[in-house]
Amino acid sequence: MVQENFTLAIEILGTIAFAMSGSFAAMQKRLDPFGVLIIAFITSVGGGTIRDLLLDVPVFWMHDMLICAVIIVSAVFSMIFKSIEKKFKVTMFLFDSFGLGLFTIIGIQKGMNADLHPLMCLTLGTITGCFGGISRDILLNRIPLIFRKEIYATACIVGGGIFLLLVKYTTLSFTFVQIFTILLIVAIRT
């Protein structure tokens, strides 16, 4: 039960991080509030939607109004925060990095729960972490981060691989491994 609650916390934090990242990116392009909300939503659920379609399971956000509410609240908070923080490029980068780490772990865990090969789990983690940002950047007419010189998918792959190794070959607590790997992905990304 504690592990399930912690995993839910990771999912909510990832949703907040990517919703804020998407909101800041949309505000940089001067989208109206509805546009900000749409980009926040797509950034938050894009990778998980593709993951769930590949796993042939119900798309998570269609059955979870909490996730939808978290996205809306995060986007509204971002628009309010915008009036305080004028230069949000660094802020967007930090939220994007944390979202990447959090969602990579969620995607890997979904693959593990489906008893998939570790390589497929790693692929699902990378898809979950990266594809919301790819969708965001395409909709905002930007070259996606994953295709630029920035470290993006590499952080997912390295961190996710270490996550899988630690889970399989150590006796460390699962929660510790989750936290360590999320922070590792953020560190690699930054």
Short mmCIF file of C-alpha atoms in Angstrom, two decimals:
data_model
loop_
_atom_site.label_atom_id
_atom_site.label_comp_id
_atom_site.label_asym_id
_atom_site.label_seq_id
_atom_site.Cartn_x
_atom_site.Cartn_y
_atom_site.Cartn_z
CA MET A 1 0.00 0.00 0.00
CA VAL A 2 2.81 2.41 0.88
CA GLN A 3 4.55 1.59 -2.41
CA GLU A 4 1.33 2.22 -4.37
CA ASN A 5 0.90 5.60 -2.65
CA PHE A 6 4.50 6.53 -3.43
CA THR A 7 4.06 5.54 -7.07
CA LEU A 8 0.89 7.66 -7.22
CA ALA A 9 2.86 10.56 -5.71
CA ILE A 10 5.50 10.14 -8.44
CA GLU A 11 2.79 10.20 -11.10
CA ILE A 12 1.19 13.34 -9.66
CA LEU A 13 4.55 15.11 -9.30
CA GLY A 14 5.44 14.16 -12.88
CA THR A 15 2.11 15.48 -14.08
CA ILE A 16 2.65 18.77 -12.24
CA ALA A 17 6.21 19.07 -13.58
CA PHE A 18 5.24 18.45 -17.20
CA ALA A 19 2.07 20.58 -16.97
CA MET A 20 4.17 23.49 -15.73
CA SER A 21 6.84 22.84 -18.36
CA GLY A 22 4.19 22.79 -21.09
CA SER A 23 2.53 25.91 -19.70
CA PHE A 24 5.78 27.87 -19.63
CA ALA A 25 6.63 26.75 -23.18
CA ALA A 26 3.17 27.81 -24.38
CA MET A 27 3.46 31.18 -22.64
CA GLN A 28 6.84 31.75 -24.32
CA LYS A 29 4.99 31.41 -27.63
CA ARG A 30 2.34 33.84 -26.31
CA LEU A 31 -0.58 31.41 -26.50
CA ASP A 32 -3.87 32.40 -24.89
CA PRO A 33 -5.00 30.68 -21.64
CA PHE A 34 -6.86 27.93 -23.52
CA GLY A 35 -3.77 27.25 -25.63
CA VAL A 36 -1.64 27.11 -22.48
CA LEU A 37 -4.03 24.57 -20.99
CA ILE A 38 -3.99 22.40 -24.13
CA ILE A 39 -0.18 22.40 -24.33
CA ALA A 40 0.05 21.65 -20.58
CA PHE A 41 -2.34 18.74 -21.05
CA ILE A 42 -0.54 17.28 -24.06
CA THR A 43 2.86 17.63 -22.40
CA SER A 44 1.58 15.87 -19.28
CA VAL A 45 -0.26 12.94 -20.83
CA GLY A 46 1.29 12.55 -24.30
CA GLY A 47 3.93 9.97 -23.41
CA GLY A 48 1.67 8.02 -21.06
CA THR A 49 -1.08 7.91 -23.67
CA ILE A 50 1.25 6.37 -26.25
CA ARG A 51 2.56 3.93 -23.60
CA ASP A 52 -0.96 2.79 -22.68
CA LEU A 53 -1.93 2.39 -26.34
CA LEU A 54 1.17 0.23 -26.89
CA LEU A 55 0.32 -1.85 -23.80
CA ASP A 56 -3.29 -2.13 -25.02
CA VAL A 57 -4.68 -0.96 -21.69
CA PRO A 58 -7.19 1.82 -20.97
CA VAL A 59 -5.58 5.23 -21.35
CA PHE A 60 -4.84 6.30 -17.77
CA TRP A 61 -6.11 9.87 -17.80
CA MET A 62 -9.48 8.95 -19.29
CA HIS A 63 -10.35 7.15 -16.04
CA ASP A 64 -8.59 9.43 -13.59
CA MET A 65 -10.12 12.85 -13.08
CA LEU A 66 -7.45 13.59 -10.45
CA ILE A 67 -4.79 13.74 -13.18
CA CYS A 68 -6.98 16.06 -15.27
CA ALA A 69 -7.59 18.31 -12.26
CA VAL A 70 -3.86 18.38 -11.45
CA ILE A 71 -3.10 19.52 -15.00
CA ILE A 72 -5.69 22.29 -14.89
CA VAL A 73 -4.55 23.56 -11.49
CA SER A 74 -0.88 23.41 -12.54
CA ALA A 75 -1.57 25.32 -15.76
CA VAL A 76 -3.55 28.02 -13.92
CA PHE A 77 -0.81 28.28 -11.28
CA SER A 78 1.77 28.64 -14.08
CA MET A 79 -0.16 31.50 -15.64
CA ILE A 80 -0.35 33.25 -12.26
CA PHE A 81 3.34 32.51 -11.57
CA LYS A 82 4.22 34.00 -14.97
CA SER A 83 3.37 37.48 -13.70
CA ILE A 84 5.99 37.02 -10.94
CA GLU A 85 8.70 35.17 -12.88
CA LYS A 86 9.58 36.98 -16.11
CA LYS A 87 12.41 34.72 -17.27
CA PHE A 88 11.02 31.22 -17.13
CA LYS A 89 13.46 29.43 -19.43
CA VAL A 90 15.40 28.02 -16.46
CA THR A 91 12.17 27.27 -14.59
CA MET A 92 10.80 25.41 -17.61
CA PHE A 93 14.06 23.44 -17.92
CA LEU A 94 13.90 22.34 -14.27
CA PHE A 95 10.26 21.27 -14.46
CA ASP A 96 10.94 19.44 -17.71
CA SER A 97 13.92 17.62 -16.17
CA PHE A 98 11.93 16.47 -13.14
CA GLY A 99 9.01 15.41 -15.33
CA LEU A 100 11.40 13.41 -17.48
CA GLY A 101 12.82 11.57 -14.47
CA LEU A 102 9.47 10.94 -12.81
CA PHE A 103 7.69 9.71 -15.94
CA THR A 104 10.59 7.52 -17.07
CA ILE A 105 10.26 5.54 -13.85
CA ILE A 106 6.46 5.32 -14.17
CA GLY A 107 6.78 3.97 -17.73
CA ILE A 108 9.36 1.37 -16.72
CA GLN A 109 7.18 0.24 -13.82
CA LYS A 110 4.17 -0.15 -16.14
CA GLY A 111 6.29 -2.37 -18.38
CA MET A 112 7.48 -4.39 -15.38
CA ASN A 113 3.87 -4.82 -14.22
CA ALA A 114 3.03 -6.18 -17.69
CA ASP A 115 5.91 -8.70 -17.37
CA LEU A 116 7.72 -7.31 -20.39
CA HIS A 117 11.37 -7.86 -21.22
CA PRO A 118 13.62 -5.27 -19.49
CA LEU A 119 14.52 -3.73 -22.88
CA MET A 120 10.81 -3.17 -23.60
CA CYS A 121 10.37 -1.70 -20.09
CA LEU A 122 13.21 0.71 -20.82
CA THR A 123 11.59 1.61 -24.15
CA LEU A 124 8.26 2.29 -22.44
CA GLY A 125 10.04 4.44 -19.85
CA THR A 126 11.71 6.48 -22.58
CA ILE A 127 8.44 6.87 -24.48
CA THR A 128 6.59 7.92 -21.32
CA GLY A 129 9.29 10.43 -20.44
CA CYS A 130 9.91 11.91 -23.89
CA PHE A 131 6.82 11.85 -26.06
CA GLY A 132 4.80 14.48 -24.19
CA GLY A 133 7.67 16.91 -24.71
CA ILE A 134 7.99 15.90 -28.36
CA SER A 135 4.27 16.56 -28.88
CA ARG A 136 4.56 19.92 -27.07
CA ASP A 137 7.47 21.04 -29.21
CA ILE A 138 5.84 19.96 -32.48
CA LEU A 139 2.62 21.82 -31.62
CA LEU A 140 4.66 24.92 -30.70
CA ASN A 141 6.55 24.69 -34.01
CA ARG A 142 9.90 24.00 -32.34
CA ILE A 143 12.45 21.30 -33.05
CA PRO A 144 11.82 18.76 -30.26
CA LEU A 145 14.44 18.68 -27.51
CA ILE A 146 15.09 15.02 -28.18
CA PHE A 147 16.40 15.92 -31.64
CA ARG A 148 18.66 18.74 -30.49
CA LYS A 149 22.08 18.55 -28.88
CA GLU A 150 20.57 18.51 -25.39
CA ILE A 151 20.69 15.29 -23.40
CA TYR A 152 17.12 14.05 -23.21
CA ALA A 153 16.40 10.46 -24.23
CA THR A 154 19.93 9.49 -23.19
CA ALA A 155 19.08 10.51 -19.62
CA CYS A 156 16.01 8.26 -19.72
CA ILE A 157 17.95 5.31 -21.12
CA VAL A 158 20.92 5.58 -18.73
CA GLY A 159 18.77 6.27 -15.66
CA GLY A 160 16.21 3.66 -16.61
CA GLY A 161 18.91 1.05 -17.20
CA ILE A 162 20.38 1.74 -13.77
CA PHE A 163 16.89 1.53 -12.26
CA LEU A 164 16.36 -1.91 -13.78
CA LEU A 165 19.79 -3.11 -12.62
CA LEU A 166 19.26 -1.86 -9.08
CA VAL A 167 15.81 -3.44 -8.85
CA LYS A 168 17.05 -6.80 -10.12
CA TYR A 169 20.49 -7.10 -8.54
CA THR A 170 20.32 -5.26 -5.22
CA THR A 171 18.31 -5.51 -2.04
CA LEU A 172 17.81 -1.75 -1.80
CA SER A 173 14.27 -0.66 -1.05
CA PHE A 174 12.18 -0.04 -4.15
CA THR A 175 11.30 3.46 -2.96
CA PHE A 176 14.97 4.34 -2.53
CA VAL A 177 15.75 3.02 -6.01
CA GLN A 178 12.90 5.12 -7.45
CA ILE A 179 14.09 8.31 -5.76
CA PHE A 180 17.75 7.69 -6.61
CA THR A 181 16.98 7.03 -10.26
CA ILE A 182 14.69 10.05 -10.64
CA LEU A 183 17.41 12.30 -9.22
CA LEU A 184 20.02 10.61 -11.44
CA ILE A 185 17.95 11.30 -14.57
CA VAL A 186 17.51 14.92 -13.49
CA ALA A 187 21.27 15.20 -12.85
CA ILE A 188 22.13 13.69 -16.25
CA ARG A 189 19.63 16.00 -17.95
CA THR A 190 21.02 19.10 -16.26
#
